[in-house]
Coordinates of C-alpha atoms and ligand atoms in Angstrom, one line a residue:
X1 CA 33.0 8.9 12.4
X2 CA 33.8 9.6 16.1
X3 CA 33.0 12.0 18.7
X4 CA 36.7 13.2 20.8
X5 CA 37.4 15.4 23.6
X6 CA 40.9 17.7 23.8
X7 CA 41.6 18.0 27.1
X8 CA 40.0 21.0 28.1
X9 CA 37.3 18.7 27.5
X10 CA 36.3 20.5 23.9
X11 CA 34.8 18.2 21.1
X12 CA 36.0 17.3 17.7
X13 CA 35.0 14.7 15.0
X14 CA 36.7 12.6 14.2
X15 CA 36.7 10.8 10.2
X16 CA 38.1 7.1 10.4
X17 CA 39.7 7.6 7.2
X18 CA 39.2 11.2 6.0
X19 CA 40.5 11.1 2.6
X20 CA 38.2 9.1 2.2
X21 CA 34.9 10.6 2.6
X22 CA 33.2 13.4 1.9
X23 CA 31.1 16.3 3.5
X24 CA 28.8 19.1 1.9
X25 CA 28.5 21.7 4.8
X26 CA 25.7 24.7 5.4
X27 CA 24.0 25.8 2.7
X28 CA 26.3 23.4 0.5
X29 CA 24.6 19.9 1.9
X30 CA 20.8 21.8 2.7
X31 CA 21.4 23.0 -1.6
X32 CA 21.7 19.0 -2.3
X33 CA 19.6 17.7 -0.2
X34 CA 17.5 19.0 -2.0
X35 CA 18.2 18.9 -5.3
X36 CA 18.5 15.2 -4.8
X37 CA 14.5 15.2 -2.7
X38 CA 13.2 17.3 -6.5
X39 CA 14.7 15.5 -8.2
X40 CA 12.8 12.2 -7.0
X41 CA 9.3 14.1 -7.6
X42 CA 10.3 15.4 -10.5
X43 CA 10.1 12.3 -11.8
X44 CA 6.2 11.0 -10.4
X45 CA 5.4 14.7 -11.8
X46 CA 4.0 13.4 -14.9
X47 CA 2.2 9.9 -13.8
X48 CA 0.0 12.3 -11.0
X49 CA -3.8 12.7 -12.0
X50 CA -6.1 10.5 -14.8
X51 CA -4.3 11.8 -17.3
X52 CA -0.7 11.3 -15.7
X53 CA 1.7 9.0 -17.3
X54 CA 3.1 5.9 -16.3
X55 CA 6.6 4.3 -15.9
X56 CA 7.7 1.1 -16.4
X57 CA 10.2 0.1 -13.9
X58 CA 13.4 -3.4 -15.7
X59 CA 14.4 -4.9 -12.5
X60 CA 18.0 -6.6 -12.7
X61 CA 16.4 -9.9 -13.4
X62 CA 14.9 -8.8 -16.0
X63 CA 11.1 -8.9 -15.0
X64 CA 8.9 -5.4 -15.4
X65 CA 6.5 -3.7 -13.8
X66 CA 4.0 -0.9 -15.8
X67 CA 2.2 1.1 -12.8
X68 CA 1.6 4.8 -12.5
X69 CA 1.5 4.3 -8.2
X70 CA 4.1 6.4 -7.1
X71 CA 5.0 3.9 -4.3
X72 CA 5.4 0.9 -6.5
X73 CA 7.6 3.1 -9.1
X74 CA 9.6 4.4 -5.5
X75 CA 10.0 1.6 -4.3
X76 CA 11.2 -0.5 -8.0
X77 CA 13.8 2.2 -8.5
X78 CA 17.1 1.8 -7.3
X79 CA 17.4 4.8 -5.2
X80 CA 21.3 4.8 -3.0
X81 CA 20.8 8.3 -2.5
X82 CA 19.9 8.7 1.3
X83 CA 17.9 12.1 1.4
X84 CA 15.7 10.5 -2.7
X85 CA 15.6 7.2 0.2
X86 CA 13.8 9.3 2.6
X87 CA 11.5 10.3 0.0
X88 CA 10.7 6.8 -1.2
X89 CA 10.0 6.0 2.4
X90 CA 7.6 9.2 2.8
X91 CA 5.7 7.6 -0.4
X92 CA 5.5 3.9 1.3
X93 CA 4.6 5.7 5.5
X94 CA 1.4 8.3 2.8
X95 CA 0.6 3.9 1.4
X96 CA 1.0 2.5 4.3
X97 CA -1.4 4.8 6.8
X98 CA -3.9 5.7 3.8
X99 CA -3.2 4.0 0.5
X100 CA -4.3 6.6 -2.0
X101 CA -2.2 9.6 -2.7
X102 CA 0.7 8.1 -2.8
X103 CA 1.9 9.9 -6.1
X104 CA 0.5 12.7 -4.4
X105 CA 2.5 13.6 -1.1
X106 CA 6.0 13.1 -3.2
X107 CA 4.7 16.4 -5.4
X108 CA 3.3 18.6 -2.3
X109 CA 7.0 17.4 -0.8
X110 CA 9.2 18.1 -4.1
X111 CA 7.0 21.8 -4.4
X112 CA 8.1 22.7 -1.1
X113 CA 11.8 21.9 -1.3
X114 CA 11.7 24.0 -4.4
X115 CA 10.1 26.5 -2.8
X116 CA 12.7 26.6 0.8
X117 CA 15.6 26.8 -1.3
X118 CA 14.6 30.6 -2.7
X119 CA 13.8 31.1 0.7
X120 CA 17.3 29.4 1.9
X121 CA 19.4 31.1 -1.7
X122 CA 17.3 34.5 -0.6
X123 CA 19.7 34.4 3.0
X124 CA 16.8 32.3 5.3
X125 CA 17.0 30.2 8.0
X126 CA 16.9 26.7 7.9
X127 CA 14.6 27.0 10.6
X128 CA 12.6 29.6 10.2
X129 CA 11.2 28.2 6.7
X130 CA 10.3 24.8 8.9
X131 CA 8.7 27.0 11.4
X132 CA 7.2 29.1 9.1
X133 CA 5.9 25.3 7.2
X134 CA 4.6 24.3 10.2
X135 CA 2.5 26.1 10.4
X136 CA 1.1 26.6 7.1
X137 CA 0.9 22.9 7.8
X138 CA -1.2 22.8 10.6
X139 CA -3.6 26.9 9.5
X140 CA -3.7 23.8 6.2
X141 CA -5.2 21.0 8.4
X142 CA -7.4 22.9 10.3
X143 CA -9.4 24.1 6.8
X144 CA -9.2 21.0 4.7
X145 CA -11.7 20.3 8.2
X146 CA -13.3 23.3 7.6
X147 CA -14.3 22.6 3.8
X148 CA -14.9 18.7 4.6
X149 CA -18.1 17.6 3.9
X150 CA -20.1 14.2 5.5
X151 CA -21.0 11.9 2.6
X152 CA -23.4 8.9 3.6
X153 CA -23.4 5.8 3.2
X154 CA -25.2 3.0 4.0
X155 CA -24.7 -1.0 2.7
X156 CA -28.0 -0.8 1.0
X157 CA -26.8 2.7 -1.0
X158 CA -23.5 1.8 -1.9
X159 CA -23.1 4.6 -4.6
X160 CA -21.5 7.7 -2.8
X161 CA -17.8 4.8 -2.2
X162 CA -18.2 3.2 -5.3
X163 CA -18.0 7.2 -6.7
X164 CA -15.4 8.1 -4.5
X165 CA -13.6 4.7 -5.0
X166 CA -13.7 5.3 -8.6
X167 CA -12.0 8.9 -9.0
X168 CA -9.0 6.5 -7.6
X169 CA -8.8 4.3 -10.1
X170 CA -10.0 7.1 -12.7
X171 CA -5.9 7.5 -12.5
X172 CA -4.7 4.2 -13.2
X173 CA -4.2 1.4 -16.2
X174 CA -7.7 0.2 -15.6
X175 CA -10.5 3.5 -15.6
X176 CA -11.9 1.4 -18.6
X177 CA -13.2 -0.8 -16.3
X178 CA -13.4 1.8 -13.4
X179 CA -17.1 1.5 -12.4
X180 CA -16.5 -2.7 -12.2
X181 CA -13.9 -3.1 -10.4
X182 CA -15.0 0.3 -7.9
X183 CA -17.2 -2.2 -7.2
X184 CA -16.0 -4.8 -6.6
X185 CA -14.2 -3.3 -4.4
X186 CA -16.6 -2.1 -1.8
X187 CA -18.7 -4.5 -2.3
X188 CA -15.4 -6.5 -0.7
X189 CA -15.4 -3.9 2.3
X190 CA -18.0 -4.3 3.0
X191 CA -18.0 -7.8 3.2
X192 CA -15.1 -8.0 5.6
X193 CA -16.2 -4.9 7.3
X194 CA -17.3 -4.4 10.6
X195 CA -19.9 -0.4 10.1
X196 CA -20.7 -0.7 13.8
X197 CA -16.8 -0.7 15.2
X198 CA -16.6 0.9 11.7
X199 CA -13.3 -1.2 11.5
X200 CA -11.6 -3.2 7.9
X201 CA -9.5 -5.9 8.6
X202 CA -8.5 -5.7 4.8
X203 CA -6.2 -8.8 5.6
X204 CA -9.5 -11.3 5.2
X205 CA -10.3 -9.8 1.2
X206 CA -7.7 -12.2 -0.7
X207 CA -7.2 -11.2 -4.0
X208 CA -5.7 -13.3 -6.6
X209 CA -4.8 -13.0 -9.8
X210 CA -4.0 -15.1 -12.9
X211 CA -4.0 -14.1 -16.3
X212 CA -6.5 -15.0 -19.3
X213 CA -9.5 -13.7 -19.7
X214 CA -10.6 -9.5 -19.8
X215 CA -10.6 -7.4 -17.5
X216 CA -14.3 -7.3 -17.4
X217 CA -13.8 -11.0 -16.7
X218 CA -12.2 -9.8 -12.9
X219 CA -15.4 -11.1 -9.9
X220 CA -15.9 -10.8 -6.9
X221 CA -16.1 -14.1 -4.6
X222 CA -18.1 -14.7 -1.2
X223 CA -15.0 -17.6 -0.2
X224 CA -11.9 -18.5 -0.9
X225 CA -9.8 -18.8 -4.4
X226 CA -6.6 -21.2 -4.3
X227 CA -4.6 -21.0 -6.8
X228 CA -4.2 -24.9 -6.3
X229 CA -5.8 -28.3 -7.2
X230 CA -7.1 -31.8 -6.0
X231 CA -3.3 -33.9 -5.3
X232 CA -5.2 -36.1 -7.9
X233 CA -7.3 -36.1 -10.9
X234 CA -9.0 -38.2 -10.8
X235 CA -10.5 -37.2 -7.3
X236 CA -13.6 -35.4 -7.2
X237 CA -13.9 -31.3 -8.7
X238 CA -17.0 -30.9 -6.9
X239 CA -17.6 -31.2 -2.9
X240 CA -21.1 -30.2 -1.7
X241 CA -21.5 -29.4 2.9
X242 CA -17.6 -30.0 2.2
X243 CA -16.2 -30.9 5.7
X244 CA -12.7 -29.2 6.0
X245 CA -9.6 -30.5 8.0
X246 CA -6.9 -28.1 7.8
X247 CA -3.7 -29.4 8.2
X248 CA 0.1 -27.9 9.2
X249 CA 1.6 -31.3 10.3
X250 CA 2.5 -33.2 7.5
X251 CA 0.3 -36.1 6.4
X252 CA 2.5 -39.1 5.3
X253 CA 4.5 -41.7 7.4
X254 CA 6.9 -40.6 9.5
X255 CA 9.9 -40.6 7.6
X256 CA 13.6 -41.7 8.9
X257 CA 15.7 -38.9 8.9
X258 CA 19.3 -38.1 7.7
X259 CA 21.2 -38.7 11.3
X260 CA 19.4 -42.6 11.5
X261 CA 20.5 -44.6 9.7
X262 CA 17.8 -47.9 8.4
X263 CA 19.0 -51.6 7.3
X264 CA 17.3 -53.0 4.4
X265 CA 19.6 -56.4 3.6
X266 CA 16.3 -58.7 1.8
X267 CA 12.9 -58.2 0.2
X268 CA 11.0 -59.0 2.9
X269 CA 12.5 -56.8 4.9
X270 CA 11.6 -53.8 2.8
X271 CA 7.6 -55.5 2.5
X272 CA 7.5 -55.4 6.3
X273 CA 8.2 -51.1 6.1
X274 CA 6.5 -50.9 3.2
X275 CA 3.1 -52.5 4.4
X276 CA 4.2 -50.4 8.1
X277 CA 4.1 -47.3 5.8
X278 CA 1.4 -48.7 4.4
X279 CA -0.6 -49.4 7.4
X280 CA 0.6 -46.0 9.3
X281 CA -0.6 -44.0 6.6
X282 CA -3.8 -45.9 6.2
X283 CA -5.2 -45.4 10.0
X284 CA -4.4 -41.8 9.4
X285 CA -6.8 -41.2 6.4
X286 CA -9.3 -43.5 8.6
X287 CA -9.0 -40.5 11.1
X288 CA -9.4 -38.4 9.0
X289 CA -12.6 -40.1 7.7
X290 CA -13.9 -40.9 11.4
X291 CA -14.1 -37.3 13.1
X292 CA -16.4 -36.6 8.9
X293 CA -13.7 -35.0 7.0
X294 CA -13.9 -35.0 3.8
X295 CA -11.4 -32.8 2.6
X296 CA -8.0 -32.3 3.8
X297 CA -6.2 -29.1 2.8
X298 CA -2.6 -29.6 3.7
X299 CA 0.6 -26.9 4.4
X300 CA 3.0 -30.5 3.4
X301 CA 2.7 -32.5 0.7
X302 CA 2.5 -35.8 0.6
X303 CA 4.3 -38.6 -1.8
X304 CA 2.8 -40.3 -4.9
X305 CA 1.8 -43.5 -3.1
X306 CA 0.1 -41.2 -0.3
X307 CA -1.8 -39.8 -2.9
X308 CA -2.8 -43.1 -4.6
X309 CA -3.5 -44.0 -1.7
X310 CA -6.1 -40.8 -1.0
X311 CA -7.8 -41.2 -4.2
X312 CA -8.1 -45.3 -3.5
X313 CA -9.7 -44.4 -0.9
X314 CA -11.6 -42.0 -1.5
X315 CA -10.5 -38.3 0.6
X316 CA -9.7 -35.8 -2.2
X317 CA -6.8 -33.6 -0.5
X318 CA -5.0 -30.2 -1.4
X319 CA -1.4 -30.5 -0.6
X320 CA 0.8 -27.1 0.1
X321 CA -1.1 -24.5 0.7
X322 CA 0.2 -21.3 2.2
X323 CA 0.2 -20.5 5.4
X324 CA -1.4 -17.3 4.4
X325 CA -4.2 -18.7 2.9
X326 CA -4.9 -21.8 5.9
X327 CA -5.6 -19.1 8.2
X328 CA -8.1 -17.5 5.2
X329 CA -9.7 -21.0 4.9
X330 CA -10.0 -21.7 8.8
X331 CA -11.4 -17.9 8.6
X332 CA -13.7 -18.6 6.3
X333 CA -15.0 -22.0 6.4
X334 CA -14.9 -21.7 10.7
X335 CA -12.4 -24.9 10.6
X336 CA -9.2 -24.5 13.1
X337 CA -5.7 -25.5 11.7
X338 CA -4.8 -28.6 13.1
X339 CA -1.4 -28.1 13.7
X340 CA -0.5 -31.7 15.1
X341 CA -2.3 -34.8 14.2
X342 CA -3.7 -36.4 16.8
X343 CA -5.7 -32.8 17.9
X344 CA -7.5 -33.9 14.7
X345 CA -11.3 -33.2 16.3
X346 CA -14.8 -33.2 14.5
X347 CA -15.4 -29.2 15.9
X348 CA -12.1 -28.5 14.0
X349 CA -14.0 -29.4 10.8
X350 CA -14.3 -26.2 8.9
X351 CA -17.5 -25.8 6.7
X352 CA -18.3 -24.6 3.3
X353 CA -21.4 -25.2 1.0
X354 CA -19.0 -25.4 -1.9
X355 CA -16.3 -26.6 -2.5
X356 CA -15.2 -27.4 -7.0
X357 CA -11.8 -27.1 -8.6
X358 CA -12.5 -24.8 -11.8
X359 CA -9.6 -24.8 -15.0
X360 CA -8.5 -22.1 -17.0
X361 CA -7.6 -22.0 -20.4
X362 CA -5.8 -25.1 -22.5
X363 CA -3.3 -25.5 -20.0
X364 CA -3.4 -27.4 -16.9
X365 CA -4.5 -24.4 -15.1
X366 CA -7.0 -24.7 -12.2
X367 CA -7.7 -23.2 -9.1
X368 CA -10.1 -24.3 -6.2
X369 CA -13.1 -22.3 -5.3
X370 CA -14.1 -21.9 -1.6
X371 CA -17.5 -20.9 -1.4
X372 CA -21.3 -20.5 1.0
X373 CA -18.8 -20.6 3.6
X374 CA -19.9 -20.4 6.5
X375 CA -18.2 -17.2 7.6
X376 CA -19.0 -15.3 4.8
X377 CA -16.3 -12.4 5.9
X378 CA -13.5 -13.8 3.9
X379 CA -13.7 -13.3 1.0
X380 CA -12.2 -13.0 -2.9
X381 CA -11.2 -10.8 -5.5
X382 CA -10.6 -12.7 -8.3
X383 CA -8.4 -10.7 -11.0
X384 CA -8.9 -11.7 -14.8
X385 CA -6.6 -9.5 -16.8
X386 CA -4.9 -10.4 -20.3
X387 CA -1.4 -10.6 -18.9
X388 CA 1.2 -10.8 -15.3
X389 CA 2.0 -7.0 -16.1
X390 CA -1.9 -5.8 -16.3
X391 CA -3.1 -8.0 -13.7
X392 CA -0.2 -7.1 -11.2
X393 CA -1.7 -3.5 -12.0
X394 CA -5.1 -4.4 -11.6
X395 CA -3.9 -5.6 -7.1
X396 CA -2.0 -2.6 -6.9
X397 CA -5.0 -0.1 -7.8
X398 CA -8.0 -2.0 -6.3
X399 CA -5.5 -1.9 -3.0
X400 CA -5.7 1.8 -3.3
X401 CA -10.0 1.1 -3.6
X402 CA -9.6 -1.1 -0.9
X403 CA -8.0 1.2 1.2
X404 CA -10.2 4.5 -0.2
X405 CA -13.4 2.6 0.4
X406 CA -12.2 1.5 4.8
X407 CA -10.6 5.0 5.4
X408 CA -14.5 6.6 4.1
X409 CA -15.8 3.8 6.7
X410 CA -13.3 4.9 9.4
X411 CA -13.8 8.0 9.1
X412 CA -17.0 9.4 5.9
X413 CA -15.4 12.5 5.5
X414 CA -14.5 14.1 2.2
X415 CA -12.8 16.6 0.0
X416 CA -12.9 16.8 -3.4
X417 CA -10.1 16.0 -5.5
X418 CA -8.8 17.2 -8.5
X419 CA -6.2 20.2 -7.6
X420 CA -9.5 21.7 -6.0
X421 CA -8.8 21.9 -2.2
X422 CA -5.0 22.9 -2.7
X423 CA -5.6 25.9 -4.4
X424 CA -8.3 26.7 -1.3
X425 CA -6.4 25.1 1.3
X426 CA -3.2 28.2 -1.3
X427 CA -6.0 30.2 -0.8
X428 CA -6.4 29.7 3.3
X429 CA -2.7 30.0 3.5
X430 CA -2.3 32.7 1.9
X431 CA -3.9 34.6 3.9
X432 CA -3.5 34.1 7.1
X433 CA 0.2 34.3 7.0
X434 CA -0.7 38.4 6.9
X435 CA -2.7 38.0 10.3
X436 CA -1.7 34.8 12.3
X437 CA -0.5 35.8 15.0
X438 CA 1.9 33.5 15.5
X439 CA 4.4 35.3 13.9
X440 CA 4.6 38.1 16.8
X441 CA 5.7 35.2 19.3
X442 CA 8.1 34.3 16.8
X443 CA 9.5 37.6 15.8
X444 CA 10.3 37.3 19.7
X445 CA 11.8 34.0 18.9
X446 CA 14.1 35.0 15.9
X447 CA 16.0 37.5 18.0
X448 CA 17.0 34.5 20.1
X449 CA 18.3 33.1 18.0
X450 CA 22.5 32.3 17.2
X451 CA 22.0 32.3 12.8
X452 CA 25.6 33.4 12.3
X453 CA 25.3 31.0 8.6
X454 CA 22.7 33.3 7.4
X455 CA 22.1 36.4 6.4
X456 CA 19.3 38.1 8.9
X457 CA 16.6 39.9 6.1
X458 CA 17.0 43.9 8.6
X459 CA 12.5 42.7 7.2
X460 CA 12.3 40.1 10.0
X461 CA 9.4 40.5 11.4
X462 CA 8.4 38.2 8.0
X463 CA 10.3 35.6 7.8
X464 CA 8.3 33.5 8.7
X465 CA 5.5 35.2 6.6
X466 CA 8.0 34.3 4.0
X467 CA 7.8 30.7 4.5
X468 CA 4.4 30.5 5.3
X469 CA 3.0 31.9 1.9
X470 CA 6.3 29.9 0.6
X471 CA 3.9 27.2 2.0
X472 CA 1.1 28.7 -0.6
X473 CA 2.9 28.5 -3.1
X474 CA 3.8 24.8 -2.9
X475 CA 0.5 23.3 -2.1
X476 CA -0.7 25.0 -5.9
X477 CA 2.1 22.6 -6.9
X478 CA -0.1 19.9 -7.3
X479 CA -3.0 21.1 -9.5
X480 CA 0.1 23.2 -12.0
X481 CA 0.6 18.9 -12.4
X482 CA -2.8 18.4 -12.5
X483 CA -3.0 20.7 -15.7
X484 CA 0.1 20.5 -17.3
X485 CA -0.2 16.3 -17.6
X486 CA -3.2 17.0 -18.6
X487 CA -2.1 19.1 -22.2
X488 CA -3.7 22.5 -20.1
X489 CA -1.9 26.2 -20.2
X490 CA -1.2 25.0 -15.8
X491 CA 0.1 28.6 -15.0
X492 CA -2.7 29.9 -16.7
X493 CA -5.4 27.4 -15.9
X494 CA -3.9 28.0 -12.2
X495 CA -5.0 30.7 -12.3
X496 CA -8.4 31.4 -13.6
X497 CA -9.4 28.6 -11.1
X498 CA -8.4 30.1 -8.1
X499 CA -10.1 33.2 -9.2
X500 CA -12.7 31.1 -10.1
X501 CA -12.8 29.6 -6.5
X502 CA -12.3 33.1 -4.3
X503 CA -15.5 34.9 -6.5
X504 CA -17.7 32.8 -6.3
X505 CA -16.5 31.4 -2.9
X506 CA -16.8 28.1 -3.8
X507 CA -13.6 26.2 -2.7
X508 CA -14.9 22.9 -5.8
X509 CA -13.6 24.4 -8.7
X510 CA -10.3 22.7 -9.8
X511 CA -8.7 21.3 -12.8
X512 CA -10.9 20.0 -15.7
X513 CA -8.4 17.0 -16.3
X514 CA -11.0 15.6 -18.4
X515 CA -12.0 18.6 -20.1
X516 CA -15.9 17.4 -18.8
X517 CA -16.3 21.0 -20.2
X518 CA -17.3 22.2 -15.8
X519 CA -14.7 22.1 -13.3
X520 CA -16.7 21.6 -10.4
X521 CA -15.8 18.6 -8.7
X522 CA -18.9 18.1 -6.6
X523 CA -20.4 17.8 -10.2
X524 CA -17.8 15.9 -10.8
X525 CA -17.7 13.2 -8.5
X526 CA -14.4 13.5 -7.9
X527 CA -13.8 13.2 -4.7
X528 CA -11.2 11.6 -2.1
X529 CA -11.0 11.4 1.5
X530 CA -10.6 14.0 4.3
X531 CA -8.0 11.9 6.2
X532 CA -6.4 11.0 3.0
X533 CA -5.2 14.6 2.3
X534 CA -4.3 15.9 5.8
X535 CA -2.6 12.6 5.9
X536 CA -0.4 14.1 3.2
X537 CA 0.4 17.6 3.8
X538 CA 1.5 16.2 7.6
X539 CA 3.5 13.2 5.7
X540 CA 5.0 16.3 3.7
X541 CA 5.8 18.6 6.0
X542 CA 7.3 16.1 8.5
X543 CA 10.0 15.5 5.5
X544 CA 10.6 18.0 4.5
X545 CA 11.0 20.1 7.6
X546 CA 13.4 16.8 8.5
X547 CA 15.7 17.5 5.5
X548 CA 15.7 21.1 5.7
X549 CA 17.5 20.3 9.4
X550 CA 20.5 18.4 8.1
X551 CA 23.3 20.6 7.6
X552 CA 26.3 18.4 7.6
X553 CA 26.3 15.4 5.0
X554 CA 28.8 12.9 5.2
X555 CA 29.8 10.7 3.2
X556 CA 32.0 7.9 1.9
X557 CA 33.9 9.1 -0.4
X558 CA 33.5 7.5 -3.6
X559 CA 36.8 7.0 -4.8
Ligands
LIG601 P1 -1.6 8.9 -6.2 O1 -1.4 7.7 -6.3 O2 -1.4 10.7 -5.2 O3 -3.5 9.0 -5.6 P2 -2.6 9.7 -8.4 O4 -2.2 9.8 -9.9 O5 -4.0 8.5 -8.2 O6 -1.8 10.1 -8.1 O7 -3.3 10.9 -8.9 C1 -4.5 11.8 -8.0 C2 -5.2 12.8 -8.3 O8 -5.2 13.2 -9.0 C3 -5.8 13.3 -7.0 O9 -5.4 14.6 -6.8 C4 -6.6 13.4 -7.6 O10 -8.2 14.4 -7.3 C5 -6.5 13.2 -9.5 N1 -8.2 13.0 -10.3 C6 -8.7 11.9 -10.1 N2 -9.4 11.8 -10.9 C7 -9.9 13.5 -11.7 C8 -10.6 13.9 -12.4 N3 -11.2 12.8 -12.8 N4 -9.7 14.8 -12.3 C9 -9.9 16.0 -11.9 N5 -8.7 15.5 -11.9 C10 -8.5 14.0 -10.9

């Protein structure tokens, strides 16, 4: 597409190979976009909440993923519609920023689009809808702040944090062990957290998994677990008070490069070369020993001959350790990564109280545990489970729980879940719609705008109010989906809970998904973080506004 100007300076658009493009304009474009967004939201809707269903996704190479994590479902779905991709990005943004609430945000955006479609059909201009949504989102945002509660915890009293992580895990496949996993997540986060600065570096938490055992065997290790073993089976399996040399340089004699040529035409020459290489490597091993290293961890490999020599010289070694793992090992053991062999020195060695090799199953599956490290601020969550899919899903669920604990350390405000906040915000937005001071201002703006494609209703004063009310209706999508997924009659349940909230002035009434017998989410201990909920509303509104503002879609035709 190109923008050109005629001789009078009037712009016009040139569509190259016009017959190969399809173009949708105005209301048609908006409707098509809304339909695409809604379709994505519909897929995730059934996965919301503790009774949400899981999705099974098969990749082109046959890998199967079973999950109910919104971001993962959307990431793995092969979406080729651009608007649908926006919804995928929406979920990913929530995941990136908050880590939890990735399904909820898409369901909310889908509901906002659905309501917007109705407004457009009634002839309301999309910009008015966007404006109304913006106002309503700000009302909801502030209301969330008002009904949020501070929630106290300390390193000695981790129970409140555990409860919140349990809410996150209760909607996942792993909810059978939610208590144990929530405790692991909270302890891991507290181990790496800086409570004074209210900062948590999740990179220091390594999540490792191994098929076998049961989910209950998942453990938190104050140290690093690496999926590697000692390079030689006869090397010691247990090293106490290890001094570790962490190398990112090759640990072997220099090899001739392809452009060099070495002529070896006699046995003696070969023998000399071999002795030379051996001597060189011997010196390397001696250097490690001289600086006091009792274990070498190396990013590169070394050949079998070198390996044999290491075993003989009694210097245990681990090869092919990944870069990220090396960094973690360096942080945990207080060592320095050594990029050039000549730079190896005693103060660069990492220190660990115990390095041990542990074997699993009946195969030669072994892992290296580096524990009692000098700096305990790096931990590993080691997941066990019946199959690979279970381990992958547990990793994803734990990621959500870790993020929730981190968010609470950053900001310890919470709101109650189970759809209660959405209902409460919906009531607040509805009430505010009647008396919002911005309405008159919008009315003035509205008079000035040219809405040629859209019929302006005679009672345009109420146009923005319509949009604000529609936003309130859209907020109810989350409790409706929660009720529907739990097998409850959605509309009846929602109406009853809403009436109860108004009657009792209690914003904590939500959907009793687990059939506990009461719907006060405060008593059920169903929490969510305030920043997570606020982010959901902001992101969903932003994306919907963006979709509504598109009025021309030019895309290559299929033929
Ligand atoms: P997301 O990926 O958006 O976090 P989930 O599938 O984890 O989606 O569902 C989260 C929703 O389920 C939240 O609205 C939360 O309040 C609700 N929820 C979680 N546990 C319960 C529970 N025990 N009872 C009622 N609602 C719950």
